[in-house]
PDB file of N, CA and C in Angstrom:
ATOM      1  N   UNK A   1     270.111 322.312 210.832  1.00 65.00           N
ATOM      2  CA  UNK A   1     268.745 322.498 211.301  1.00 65.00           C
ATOM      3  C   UNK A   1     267.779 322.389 210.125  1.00 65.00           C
ATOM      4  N   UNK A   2     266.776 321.707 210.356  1.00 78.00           N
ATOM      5  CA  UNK A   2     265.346 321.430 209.289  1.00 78.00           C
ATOM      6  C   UNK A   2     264.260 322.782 210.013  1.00 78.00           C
ATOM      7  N   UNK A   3     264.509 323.732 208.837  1.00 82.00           N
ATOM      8  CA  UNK A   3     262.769 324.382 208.983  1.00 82.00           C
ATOM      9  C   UNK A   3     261.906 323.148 209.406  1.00 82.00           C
ATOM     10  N   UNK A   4     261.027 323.332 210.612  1.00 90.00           N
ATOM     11  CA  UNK A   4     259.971 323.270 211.561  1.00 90.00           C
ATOM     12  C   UNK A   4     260.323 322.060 212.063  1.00 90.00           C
ATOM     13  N   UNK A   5     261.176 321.542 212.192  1.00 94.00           N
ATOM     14  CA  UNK A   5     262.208 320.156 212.759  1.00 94.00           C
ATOM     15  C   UNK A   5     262.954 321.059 214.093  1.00 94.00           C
ATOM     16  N   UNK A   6     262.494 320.528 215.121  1.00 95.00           N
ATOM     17  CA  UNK A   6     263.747 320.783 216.131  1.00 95.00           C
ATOM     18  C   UNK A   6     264.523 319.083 216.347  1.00 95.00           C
ATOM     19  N   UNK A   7     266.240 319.237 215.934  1.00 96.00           N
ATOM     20  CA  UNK A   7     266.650 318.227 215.732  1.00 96.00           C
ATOM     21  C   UNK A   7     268.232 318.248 216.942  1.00 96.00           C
ATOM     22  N   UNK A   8     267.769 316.936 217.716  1.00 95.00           N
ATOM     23  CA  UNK A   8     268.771 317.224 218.780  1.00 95.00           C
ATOM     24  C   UNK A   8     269.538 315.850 219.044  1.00 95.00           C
ATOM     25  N   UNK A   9     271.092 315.778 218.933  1.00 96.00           N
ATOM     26  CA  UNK A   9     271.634 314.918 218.973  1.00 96.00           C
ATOM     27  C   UNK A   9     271.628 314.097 220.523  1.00 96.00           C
ATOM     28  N   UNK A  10     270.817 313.050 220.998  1.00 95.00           N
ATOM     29  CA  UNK A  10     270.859 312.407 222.023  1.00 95.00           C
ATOM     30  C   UNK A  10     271.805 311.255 221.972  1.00 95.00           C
ATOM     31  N   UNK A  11     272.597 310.863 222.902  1.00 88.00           N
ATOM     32  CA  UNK A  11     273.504 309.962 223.298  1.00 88.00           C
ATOM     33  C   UNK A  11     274.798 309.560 221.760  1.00 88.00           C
ATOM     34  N   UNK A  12     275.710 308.578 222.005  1.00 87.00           N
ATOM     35  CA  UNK A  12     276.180 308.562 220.597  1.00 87.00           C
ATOM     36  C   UNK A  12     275.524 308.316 219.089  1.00 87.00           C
ATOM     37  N   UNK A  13     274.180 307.780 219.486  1.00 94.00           N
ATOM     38  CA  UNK A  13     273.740 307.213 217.777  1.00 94.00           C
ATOM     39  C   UNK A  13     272.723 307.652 217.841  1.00 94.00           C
ATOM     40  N   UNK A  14     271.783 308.510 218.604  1.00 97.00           N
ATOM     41  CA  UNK A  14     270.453 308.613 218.706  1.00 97.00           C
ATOM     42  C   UNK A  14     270.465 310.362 218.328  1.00 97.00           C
ATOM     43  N   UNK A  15     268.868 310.710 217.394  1.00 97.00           N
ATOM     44  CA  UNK A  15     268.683 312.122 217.202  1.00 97.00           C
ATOM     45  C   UNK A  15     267.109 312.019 217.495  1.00 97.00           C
ATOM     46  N   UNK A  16     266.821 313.041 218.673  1.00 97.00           N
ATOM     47  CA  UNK A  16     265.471 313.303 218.753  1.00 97.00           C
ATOM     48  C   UNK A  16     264.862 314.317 217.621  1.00 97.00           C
ATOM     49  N   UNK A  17     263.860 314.009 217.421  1.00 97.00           N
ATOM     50  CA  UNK A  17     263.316 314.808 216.340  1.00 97.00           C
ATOM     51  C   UNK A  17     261.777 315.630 217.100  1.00 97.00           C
ATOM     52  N   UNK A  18     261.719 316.825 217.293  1.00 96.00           N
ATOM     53  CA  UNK A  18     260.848 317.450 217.738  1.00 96.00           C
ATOM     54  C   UNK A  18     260.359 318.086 217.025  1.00 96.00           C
ATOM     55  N   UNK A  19     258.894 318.033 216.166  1.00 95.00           N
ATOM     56  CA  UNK A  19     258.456 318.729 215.275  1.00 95.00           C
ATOM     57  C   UNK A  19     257.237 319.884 215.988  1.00 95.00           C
ATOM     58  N   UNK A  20     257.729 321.446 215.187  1.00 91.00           N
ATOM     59  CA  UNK A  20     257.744 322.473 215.228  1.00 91.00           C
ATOM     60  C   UNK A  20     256.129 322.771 214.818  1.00 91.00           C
ATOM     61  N   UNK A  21     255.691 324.063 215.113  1.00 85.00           N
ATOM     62  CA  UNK A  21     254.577 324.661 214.226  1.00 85.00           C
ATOM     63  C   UNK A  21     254.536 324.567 213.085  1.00 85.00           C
ATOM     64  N   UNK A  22     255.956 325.003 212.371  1.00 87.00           N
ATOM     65  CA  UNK A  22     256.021 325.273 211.075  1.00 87.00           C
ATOM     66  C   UNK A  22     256.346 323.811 209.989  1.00 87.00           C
ATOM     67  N   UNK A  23     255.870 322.639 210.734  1.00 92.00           N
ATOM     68  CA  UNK A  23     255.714 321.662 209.973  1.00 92.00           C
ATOM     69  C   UNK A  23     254.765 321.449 209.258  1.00 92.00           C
ATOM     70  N   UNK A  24     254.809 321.282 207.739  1.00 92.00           N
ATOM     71  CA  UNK A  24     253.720 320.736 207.087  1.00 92.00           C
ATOM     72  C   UNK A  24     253.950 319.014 206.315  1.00 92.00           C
ATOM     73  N   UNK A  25     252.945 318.515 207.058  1.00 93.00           N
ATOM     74  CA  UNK A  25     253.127 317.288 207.017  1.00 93.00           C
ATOM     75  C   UNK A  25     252.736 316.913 205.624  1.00 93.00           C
ATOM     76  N   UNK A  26     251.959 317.610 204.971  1.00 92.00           N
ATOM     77  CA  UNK A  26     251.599 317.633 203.450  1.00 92.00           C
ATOM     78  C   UNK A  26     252.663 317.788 202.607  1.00 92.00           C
ATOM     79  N   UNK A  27     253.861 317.992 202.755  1.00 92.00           N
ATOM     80  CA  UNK A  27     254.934 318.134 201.886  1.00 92.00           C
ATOM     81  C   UNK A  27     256.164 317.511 202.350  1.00 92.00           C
ATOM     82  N   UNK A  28     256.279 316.305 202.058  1.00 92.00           N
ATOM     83  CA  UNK A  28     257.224 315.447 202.969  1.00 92.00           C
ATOM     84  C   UNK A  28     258.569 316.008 201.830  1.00 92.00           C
ATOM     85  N   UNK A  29     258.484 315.953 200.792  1.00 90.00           N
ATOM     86  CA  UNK A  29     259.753 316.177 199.724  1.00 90.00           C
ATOM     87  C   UNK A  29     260.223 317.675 200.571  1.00 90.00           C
ATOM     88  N   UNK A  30     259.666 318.785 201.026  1.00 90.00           N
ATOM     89  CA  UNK A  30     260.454 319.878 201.307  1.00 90.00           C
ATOM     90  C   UNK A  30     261.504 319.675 202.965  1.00 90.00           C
ATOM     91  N   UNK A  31     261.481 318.273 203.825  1.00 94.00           N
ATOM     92  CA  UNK A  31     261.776 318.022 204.902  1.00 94.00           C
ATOM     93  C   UNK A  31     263.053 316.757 204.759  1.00 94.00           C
ATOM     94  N   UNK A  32     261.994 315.669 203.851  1.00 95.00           N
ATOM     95  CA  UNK A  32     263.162 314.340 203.791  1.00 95.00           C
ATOM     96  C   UNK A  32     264.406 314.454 203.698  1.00 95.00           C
ATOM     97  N   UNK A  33     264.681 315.461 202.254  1.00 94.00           N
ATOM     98  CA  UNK A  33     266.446 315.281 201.980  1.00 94.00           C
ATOM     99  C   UNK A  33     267.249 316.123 202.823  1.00 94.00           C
ATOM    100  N   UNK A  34     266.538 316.969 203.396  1.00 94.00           N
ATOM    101  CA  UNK A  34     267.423 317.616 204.490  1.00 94.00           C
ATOM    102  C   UNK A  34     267.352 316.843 205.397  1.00 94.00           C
ATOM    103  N   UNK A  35     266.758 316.180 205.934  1.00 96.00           N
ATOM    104  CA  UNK A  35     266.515 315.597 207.280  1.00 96.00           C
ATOM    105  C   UNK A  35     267.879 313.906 207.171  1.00 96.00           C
ATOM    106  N   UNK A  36     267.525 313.252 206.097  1.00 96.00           N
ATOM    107  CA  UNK A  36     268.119 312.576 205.972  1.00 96.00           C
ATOM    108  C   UNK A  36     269.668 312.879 205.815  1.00 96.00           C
ATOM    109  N   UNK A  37     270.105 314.257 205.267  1.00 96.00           N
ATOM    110  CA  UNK A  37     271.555 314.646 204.966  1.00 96.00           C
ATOM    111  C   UNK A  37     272.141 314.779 206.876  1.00 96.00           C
ATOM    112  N   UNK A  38     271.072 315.195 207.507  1.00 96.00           N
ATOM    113  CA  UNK A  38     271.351 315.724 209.174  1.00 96.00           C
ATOM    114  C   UNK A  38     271.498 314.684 209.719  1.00 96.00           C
ATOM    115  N   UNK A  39     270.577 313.321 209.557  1.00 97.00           N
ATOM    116  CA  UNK A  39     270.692 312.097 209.851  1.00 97.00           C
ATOM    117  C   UNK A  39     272.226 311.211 209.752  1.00 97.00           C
ATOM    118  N   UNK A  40     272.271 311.469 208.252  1.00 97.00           N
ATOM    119  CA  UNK A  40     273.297 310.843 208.094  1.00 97.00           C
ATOM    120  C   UNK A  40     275.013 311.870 208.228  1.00 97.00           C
ATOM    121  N   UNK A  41     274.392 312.908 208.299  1.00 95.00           N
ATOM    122  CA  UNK A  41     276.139 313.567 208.848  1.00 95.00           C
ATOM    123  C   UNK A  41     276.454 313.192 210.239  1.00 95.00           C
ATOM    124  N   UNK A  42     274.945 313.356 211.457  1.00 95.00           N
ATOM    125  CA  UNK A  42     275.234 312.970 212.687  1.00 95.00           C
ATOM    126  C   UNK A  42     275.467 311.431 213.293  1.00 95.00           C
ATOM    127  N   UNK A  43     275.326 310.523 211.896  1.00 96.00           N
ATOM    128  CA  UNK A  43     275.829 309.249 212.177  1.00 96.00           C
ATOM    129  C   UNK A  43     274.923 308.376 212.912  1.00 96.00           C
ATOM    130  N   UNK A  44     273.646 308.888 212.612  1.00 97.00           N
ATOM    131  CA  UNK A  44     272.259 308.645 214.042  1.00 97.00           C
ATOM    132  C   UNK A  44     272.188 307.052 213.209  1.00 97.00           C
ATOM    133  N   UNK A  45     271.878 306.255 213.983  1.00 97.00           N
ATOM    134  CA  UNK A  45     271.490 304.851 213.842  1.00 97.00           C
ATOM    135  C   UNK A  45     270.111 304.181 214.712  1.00 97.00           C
ATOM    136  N   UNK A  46     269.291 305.871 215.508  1.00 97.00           N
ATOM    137  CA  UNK A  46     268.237 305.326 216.027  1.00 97.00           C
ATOM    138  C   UNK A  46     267.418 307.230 215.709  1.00 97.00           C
ATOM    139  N   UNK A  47     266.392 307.210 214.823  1.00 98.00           N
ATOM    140  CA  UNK A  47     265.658 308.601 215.219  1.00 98.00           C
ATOM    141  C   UNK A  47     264.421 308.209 216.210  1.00 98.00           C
ATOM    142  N   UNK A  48     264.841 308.983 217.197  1.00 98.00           N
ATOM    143  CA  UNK A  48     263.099 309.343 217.899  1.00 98.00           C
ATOM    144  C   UNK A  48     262.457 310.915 217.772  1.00 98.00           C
ATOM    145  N   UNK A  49     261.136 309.860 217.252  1.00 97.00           N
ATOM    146  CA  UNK A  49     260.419 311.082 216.644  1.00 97.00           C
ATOM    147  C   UNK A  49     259.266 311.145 218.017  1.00 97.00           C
ATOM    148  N   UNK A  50     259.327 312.392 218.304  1.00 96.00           N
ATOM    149  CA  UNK A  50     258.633 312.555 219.317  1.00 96.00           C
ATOM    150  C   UNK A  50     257.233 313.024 219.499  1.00 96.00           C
ATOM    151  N   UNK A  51     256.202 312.991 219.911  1.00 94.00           N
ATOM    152  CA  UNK A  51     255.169 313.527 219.368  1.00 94.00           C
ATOM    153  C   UNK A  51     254.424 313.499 220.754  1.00 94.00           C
ATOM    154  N   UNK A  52     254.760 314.416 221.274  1.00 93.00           N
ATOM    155  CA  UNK A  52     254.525 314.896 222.808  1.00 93.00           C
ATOM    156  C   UNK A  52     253.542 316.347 222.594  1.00 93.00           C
ATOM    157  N   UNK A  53     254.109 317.299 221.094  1.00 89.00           N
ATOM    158  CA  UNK A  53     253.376 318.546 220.936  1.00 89.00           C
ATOM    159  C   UNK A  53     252.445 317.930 219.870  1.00 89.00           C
ATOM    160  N   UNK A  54     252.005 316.621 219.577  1.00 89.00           N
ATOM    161  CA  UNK A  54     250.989 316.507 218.144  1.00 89.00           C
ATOM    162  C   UNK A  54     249.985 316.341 219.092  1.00 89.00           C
ATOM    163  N   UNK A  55     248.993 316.957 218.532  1.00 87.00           N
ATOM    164  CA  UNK A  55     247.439 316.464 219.254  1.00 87.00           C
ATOM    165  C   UNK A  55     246.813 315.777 218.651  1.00 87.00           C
ATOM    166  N   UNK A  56     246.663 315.427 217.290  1.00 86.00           N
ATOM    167  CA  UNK A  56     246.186 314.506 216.548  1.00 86.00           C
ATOM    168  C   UNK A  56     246.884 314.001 215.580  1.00 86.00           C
ATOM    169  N   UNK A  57     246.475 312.534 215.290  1.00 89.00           N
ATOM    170  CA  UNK A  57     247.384 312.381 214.377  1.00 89.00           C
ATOM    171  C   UNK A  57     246.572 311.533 213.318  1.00 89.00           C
ATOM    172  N   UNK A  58     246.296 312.486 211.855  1.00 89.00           N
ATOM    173  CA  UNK A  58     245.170 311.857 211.246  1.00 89.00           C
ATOM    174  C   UNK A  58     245.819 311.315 209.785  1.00 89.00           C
ATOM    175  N   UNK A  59     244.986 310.881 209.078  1.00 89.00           N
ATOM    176  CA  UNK A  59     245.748 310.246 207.894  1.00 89.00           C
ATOM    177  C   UNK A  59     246.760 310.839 207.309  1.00 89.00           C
ATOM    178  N   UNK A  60     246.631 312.128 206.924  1.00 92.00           N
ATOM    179  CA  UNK A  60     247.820 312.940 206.432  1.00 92.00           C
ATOM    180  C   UNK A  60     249.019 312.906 207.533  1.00 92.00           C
ATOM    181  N   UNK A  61     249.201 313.412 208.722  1.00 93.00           N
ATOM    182  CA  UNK A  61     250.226 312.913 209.314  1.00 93.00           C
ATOM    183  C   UNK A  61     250.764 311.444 209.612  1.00 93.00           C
ATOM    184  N   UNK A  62     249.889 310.127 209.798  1.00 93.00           N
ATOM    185  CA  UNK A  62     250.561 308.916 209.737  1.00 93.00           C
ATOM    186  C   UNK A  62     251.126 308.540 208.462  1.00 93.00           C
ATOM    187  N   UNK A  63     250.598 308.984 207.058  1.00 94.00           N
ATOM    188  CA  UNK A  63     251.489 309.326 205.480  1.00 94.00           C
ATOM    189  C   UNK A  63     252.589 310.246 205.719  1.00 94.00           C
ATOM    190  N   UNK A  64     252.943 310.760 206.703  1.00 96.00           N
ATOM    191  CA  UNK A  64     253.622 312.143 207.281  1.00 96.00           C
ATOM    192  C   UNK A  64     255.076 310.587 207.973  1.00 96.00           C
ATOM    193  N   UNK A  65     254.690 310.092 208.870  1.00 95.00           N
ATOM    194  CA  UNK A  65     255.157 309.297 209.324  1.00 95.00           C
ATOM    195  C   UNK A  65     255.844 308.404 208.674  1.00 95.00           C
ATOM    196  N   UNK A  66     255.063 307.265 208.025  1.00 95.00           N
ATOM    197  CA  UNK A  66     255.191 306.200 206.726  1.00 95.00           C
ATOM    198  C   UNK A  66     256.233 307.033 206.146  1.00 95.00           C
ATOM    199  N   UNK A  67     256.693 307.695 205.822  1.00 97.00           N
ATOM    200  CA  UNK A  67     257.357 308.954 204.717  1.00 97.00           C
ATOM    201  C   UNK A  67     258.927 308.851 205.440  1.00 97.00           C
ATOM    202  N   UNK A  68     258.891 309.374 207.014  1.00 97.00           N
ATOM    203  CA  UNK A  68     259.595 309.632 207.429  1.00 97.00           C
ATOM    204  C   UNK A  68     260.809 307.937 207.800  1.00 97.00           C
ATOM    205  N   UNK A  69     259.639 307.181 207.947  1.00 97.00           N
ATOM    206  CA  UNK A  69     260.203 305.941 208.737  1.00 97.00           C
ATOM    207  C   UNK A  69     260.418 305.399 206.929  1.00 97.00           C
ATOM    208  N   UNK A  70     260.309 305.266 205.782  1.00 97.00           N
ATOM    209  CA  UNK A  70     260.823 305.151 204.499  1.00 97.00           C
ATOM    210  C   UNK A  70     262.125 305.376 204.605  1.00 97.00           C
ATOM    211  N   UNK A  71     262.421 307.052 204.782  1.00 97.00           N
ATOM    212  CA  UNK A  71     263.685 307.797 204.551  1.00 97.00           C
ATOM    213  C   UNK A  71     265.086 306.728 205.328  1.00 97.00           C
ATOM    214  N   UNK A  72     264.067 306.872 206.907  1.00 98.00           N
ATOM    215  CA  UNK A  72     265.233 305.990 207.384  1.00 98.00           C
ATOM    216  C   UNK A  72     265.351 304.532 207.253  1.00 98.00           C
ATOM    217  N   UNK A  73     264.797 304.044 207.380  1.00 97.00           N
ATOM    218  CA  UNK A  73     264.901 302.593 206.284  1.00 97.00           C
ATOM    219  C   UNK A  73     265.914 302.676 205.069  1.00 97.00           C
ATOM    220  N   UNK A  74     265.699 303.338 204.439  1.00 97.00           N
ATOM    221  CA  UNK A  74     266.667 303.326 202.962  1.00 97.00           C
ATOM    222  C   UNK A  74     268.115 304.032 203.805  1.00 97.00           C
ATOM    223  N   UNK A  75     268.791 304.860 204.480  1.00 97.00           N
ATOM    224  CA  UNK A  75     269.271 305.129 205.134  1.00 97.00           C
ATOM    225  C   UNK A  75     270.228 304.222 206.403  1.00 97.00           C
ATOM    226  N   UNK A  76     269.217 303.362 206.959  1.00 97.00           N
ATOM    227  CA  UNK A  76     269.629 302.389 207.719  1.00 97.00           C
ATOM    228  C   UNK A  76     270.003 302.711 209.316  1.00 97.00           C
ATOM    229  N   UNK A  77     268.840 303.742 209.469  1.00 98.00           N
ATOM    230  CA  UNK A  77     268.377 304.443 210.561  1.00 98.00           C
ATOM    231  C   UNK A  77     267.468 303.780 211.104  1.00 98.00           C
ATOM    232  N   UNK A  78     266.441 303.600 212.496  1.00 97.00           N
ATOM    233  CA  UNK A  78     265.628 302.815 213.215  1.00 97.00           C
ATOM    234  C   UNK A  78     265.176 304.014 213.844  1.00 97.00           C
ATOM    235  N   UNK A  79     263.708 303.679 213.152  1.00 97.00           N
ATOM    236  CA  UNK A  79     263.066 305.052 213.817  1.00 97.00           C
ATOM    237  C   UNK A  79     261.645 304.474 215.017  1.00 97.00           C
ATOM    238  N   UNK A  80     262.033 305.391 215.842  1.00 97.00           N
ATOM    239  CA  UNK A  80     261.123 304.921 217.044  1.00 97.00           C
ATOM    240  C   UNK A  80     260.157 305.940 217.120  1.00 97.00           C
ATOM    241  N   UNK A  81     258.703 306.227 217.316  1.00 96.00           N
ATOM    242  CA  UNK A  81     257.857 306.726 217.647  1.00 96.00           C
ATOM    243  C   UNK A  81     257.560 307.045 219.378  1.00 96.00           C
ATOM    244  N   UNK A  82     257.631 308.490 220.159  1.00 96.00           N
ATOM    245  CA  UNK A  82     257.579 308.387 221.401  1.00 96.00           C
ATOM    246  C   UNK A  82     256.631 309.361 222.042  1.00 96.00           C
ATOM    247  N   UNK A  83     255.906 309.044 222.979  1.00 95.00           N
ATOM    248  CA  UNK A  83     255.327 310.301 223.708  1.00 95.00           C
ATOM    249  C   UNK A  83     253.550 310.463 223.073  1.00 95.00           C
ATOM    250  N   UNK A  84     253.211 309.736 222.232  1.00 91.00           N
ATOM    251  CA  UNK A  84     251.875 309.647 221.275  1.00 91.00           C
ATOM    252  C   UNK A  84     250.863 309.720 222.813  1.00 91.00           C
ATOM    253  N   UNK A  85     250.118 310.631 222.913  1.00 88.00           N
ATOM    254  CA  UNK A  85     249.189 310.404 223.625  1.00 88.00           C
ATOM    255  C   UNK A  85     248.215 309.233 223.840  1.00 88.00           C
ATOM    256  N   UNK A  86     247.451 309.029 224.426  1.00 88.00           N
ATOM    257  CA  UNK A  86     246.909 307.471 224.856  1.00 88.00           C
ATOM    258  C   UNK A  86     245.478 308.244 223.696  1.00 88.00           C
ATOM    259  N   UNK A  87     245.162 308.987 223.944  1.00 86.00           N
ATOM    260  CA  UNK A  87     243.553 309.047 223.300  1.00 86.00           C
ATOM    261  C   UNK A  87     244.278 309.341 221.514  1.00 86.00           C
ATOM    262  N   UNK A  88     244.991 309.354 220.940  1.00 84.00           N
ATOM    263  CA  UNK A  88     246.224 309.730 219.812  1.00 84.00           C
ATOM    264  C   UNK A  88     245.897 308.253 219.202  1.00 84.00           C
ATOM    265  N   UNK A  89     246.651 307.566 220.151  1.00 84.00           N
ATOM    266  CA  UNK A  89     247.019 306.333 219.928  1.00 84.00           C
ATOM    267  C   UNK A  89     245.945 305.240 219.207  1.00 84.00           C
ATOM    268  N   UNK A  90     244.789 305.682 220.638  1.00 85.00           N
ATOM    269  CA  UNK A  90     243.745 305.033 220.434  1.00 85.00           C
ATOM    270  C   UNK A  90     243.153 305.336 218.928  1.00 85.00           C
ATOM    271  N   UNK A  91     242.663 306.805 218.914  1.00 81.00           N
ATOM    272  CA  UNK A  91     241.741 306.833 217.613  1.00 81.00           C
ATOM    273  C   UNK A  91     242.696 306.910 216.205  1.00 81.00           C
ATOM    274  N   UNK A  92     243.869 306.586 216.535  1.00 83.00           N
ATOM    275  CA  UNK A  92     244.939 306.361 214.637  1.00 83.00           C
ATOM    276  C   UNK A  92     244.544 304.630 214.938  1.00 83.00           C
ATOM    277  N   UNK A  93     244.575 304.146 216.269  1.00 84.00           N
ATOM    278  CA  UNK A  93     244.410 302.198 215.960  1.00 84.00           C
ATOM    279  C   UNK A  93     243.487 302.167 215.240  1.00 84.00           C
ATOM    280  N   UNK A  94     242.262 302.994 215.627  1.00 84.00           N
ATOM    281  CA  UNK A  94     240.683 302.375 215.181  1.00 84.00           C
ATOM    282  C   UNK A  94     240.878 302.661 214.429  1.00 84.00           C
ATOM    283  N   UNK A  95     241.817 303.447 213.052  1.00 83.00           N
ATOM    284  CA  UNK A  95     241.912 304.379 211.739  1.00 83.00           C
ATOM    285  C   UNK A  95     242.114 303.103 211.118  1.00 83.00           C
ATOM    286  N   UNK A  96     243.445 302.363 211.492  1.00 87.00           N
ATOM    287  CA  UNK A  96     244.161 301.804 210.659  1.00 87.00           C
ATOM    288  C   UNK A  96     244.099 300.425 210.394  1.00 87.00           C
ATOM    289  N   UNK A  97     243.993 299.668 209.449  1.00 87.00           N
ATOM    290  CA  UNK A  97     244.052 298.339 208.773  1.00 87.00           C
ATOM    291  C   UNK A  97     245.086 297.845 208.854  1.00 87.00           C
ATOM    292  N   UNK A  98     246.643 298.262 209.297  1.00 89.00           N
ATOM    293  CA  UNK A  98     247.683 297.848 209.162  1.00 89.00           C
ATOM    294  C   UNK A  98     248.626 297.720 210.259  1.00 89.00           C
ATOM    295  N   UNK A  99     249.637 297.318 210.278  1.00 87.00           N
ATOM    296  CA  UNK A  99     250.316 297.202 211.959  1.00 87.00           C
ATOM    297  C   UNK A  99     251.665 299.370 211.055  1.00 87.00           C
ATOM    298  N   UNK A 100     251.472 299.463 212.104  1.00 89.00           N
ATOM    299  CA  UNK A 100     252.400 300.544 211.458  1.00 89.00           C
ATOM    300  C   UNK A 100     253.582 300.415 211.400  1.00 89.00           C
ATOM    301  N   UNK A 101     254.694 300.813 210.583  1.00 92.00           N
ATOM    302  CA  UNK A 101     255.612 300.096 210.182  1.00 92.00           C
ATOM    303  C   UNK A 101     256.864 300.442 211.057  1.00 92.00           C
ATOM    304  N   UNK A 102     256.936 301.592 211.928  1.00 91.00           N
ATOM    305  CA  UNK A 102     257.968 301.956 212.899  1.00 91.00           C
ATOM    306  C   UNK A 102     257.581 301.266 214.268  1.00 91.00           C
ATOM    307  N   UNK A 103     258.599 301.842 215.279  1.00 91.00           N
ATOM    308  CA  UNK A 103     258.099 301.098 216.523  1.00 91.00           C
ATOM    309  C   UNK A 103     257.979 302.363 217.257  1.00 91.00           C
ATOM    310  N   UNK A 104     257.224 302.280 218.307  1.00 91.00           N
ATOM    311  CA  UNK A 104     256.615 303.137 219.026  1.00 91.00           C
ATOM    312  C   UNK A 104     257.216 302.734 220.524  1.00 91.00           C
ATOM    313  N   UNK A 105     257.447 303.688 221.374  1.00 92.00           N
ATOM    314  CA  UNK A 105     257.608 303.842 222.796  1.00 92.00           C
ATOM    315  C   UNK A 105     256.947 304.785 223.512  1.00 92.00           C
ATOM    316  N   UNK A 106     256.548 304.371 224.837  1.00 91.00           N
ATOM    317  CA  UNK A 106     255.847 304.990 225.624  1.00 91.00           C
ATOM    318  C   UNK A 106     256.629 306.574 225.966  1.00 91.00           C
ATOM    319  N   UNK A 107     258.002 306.526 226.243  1.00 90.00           N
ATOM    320  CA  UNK A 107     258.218 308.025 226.354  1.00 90.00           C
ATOM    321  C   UNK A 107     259.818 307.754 225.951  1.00 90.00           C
ATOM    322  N   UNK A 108     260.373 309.378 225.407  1.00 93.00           N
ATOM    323  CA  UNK A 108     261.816 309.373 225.290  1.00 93.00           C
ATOM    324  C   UNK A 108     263.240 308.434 225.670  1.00 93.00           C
ATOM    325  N   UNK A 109     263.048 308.475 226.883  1.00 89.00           N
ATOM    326  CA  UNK A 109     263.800 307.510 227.821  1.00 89.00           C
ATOM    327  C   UNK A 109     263.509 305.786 227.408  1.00 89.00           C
ATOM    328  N   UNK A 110     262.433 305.282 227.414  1.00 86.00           N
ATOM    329  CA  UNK A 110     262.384 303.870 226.708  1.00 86.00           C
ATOM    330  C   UNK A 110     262.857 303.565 225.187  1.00 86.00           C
ATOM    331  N   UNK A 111     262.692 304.808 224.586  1.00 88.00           N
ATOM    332  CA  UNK A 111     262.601 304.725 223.098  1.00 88.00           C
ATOM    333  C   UNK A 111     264.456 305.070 222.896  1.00 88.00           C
ATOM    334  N   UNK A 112     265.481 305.107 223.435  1.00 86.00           N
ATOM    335  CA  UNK A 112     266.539 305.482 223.403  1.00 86.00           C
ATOM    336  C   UNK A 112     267.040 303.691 223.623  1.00 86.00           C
TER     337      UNK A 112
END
């Protein structure tokens, strides 16, 4: 288990990642190497990161993101983004200059 990570093994290769209150997205070094050691003991070859409890998601959390979808990249994990609210979605597009570098799904079930 990751302090403020709820981390749940879905199907054979897949780990949902449900982030907690006690996440601080400002300190990606106190989350990565644990997260990645959980990653790679459970053999996950797809994370969905879920973001059903984020209400916003502003520069510090999409660097929060970028961070996370890094880890698994070097790892050789495929991380999917799921559940982003539509008004979420909308005002990080108008934020950003860039295509974002994970892939995103409309809810849990597609993103598996």
């Amino acid at each position: 288990m990751v302090q403020g990570m709820h981390l749940t093994r879905i199907g054979a290769d897949a780990v949902l990642l449900e982030p907690g209150e006690g996440l601080d997205p400002g300190e990606p070094d106190r989350y990565l190497v644990a997260l990645g050691d959980y990653l790679q003991a459970a053999r996950a070859r797809r994370l969905i990161y879920d973001l059903d409890s984020v209400p916003v998601v502003d520069g510090l959390y999409y660097d929060w993101l970028k961070a996370v979808h890094g880890l698994c990249r070097v790892i050789g994990v495929e991380m999917v983004v799921a559940n982003m609210a539509p008004s979420v979605a909308y005002a990080l597009a108008a934020r950003l200059d860039e295509v974002p570098p994970f892939a995103c799904a409309r809810d849990v079930e597609r993103a598996r």
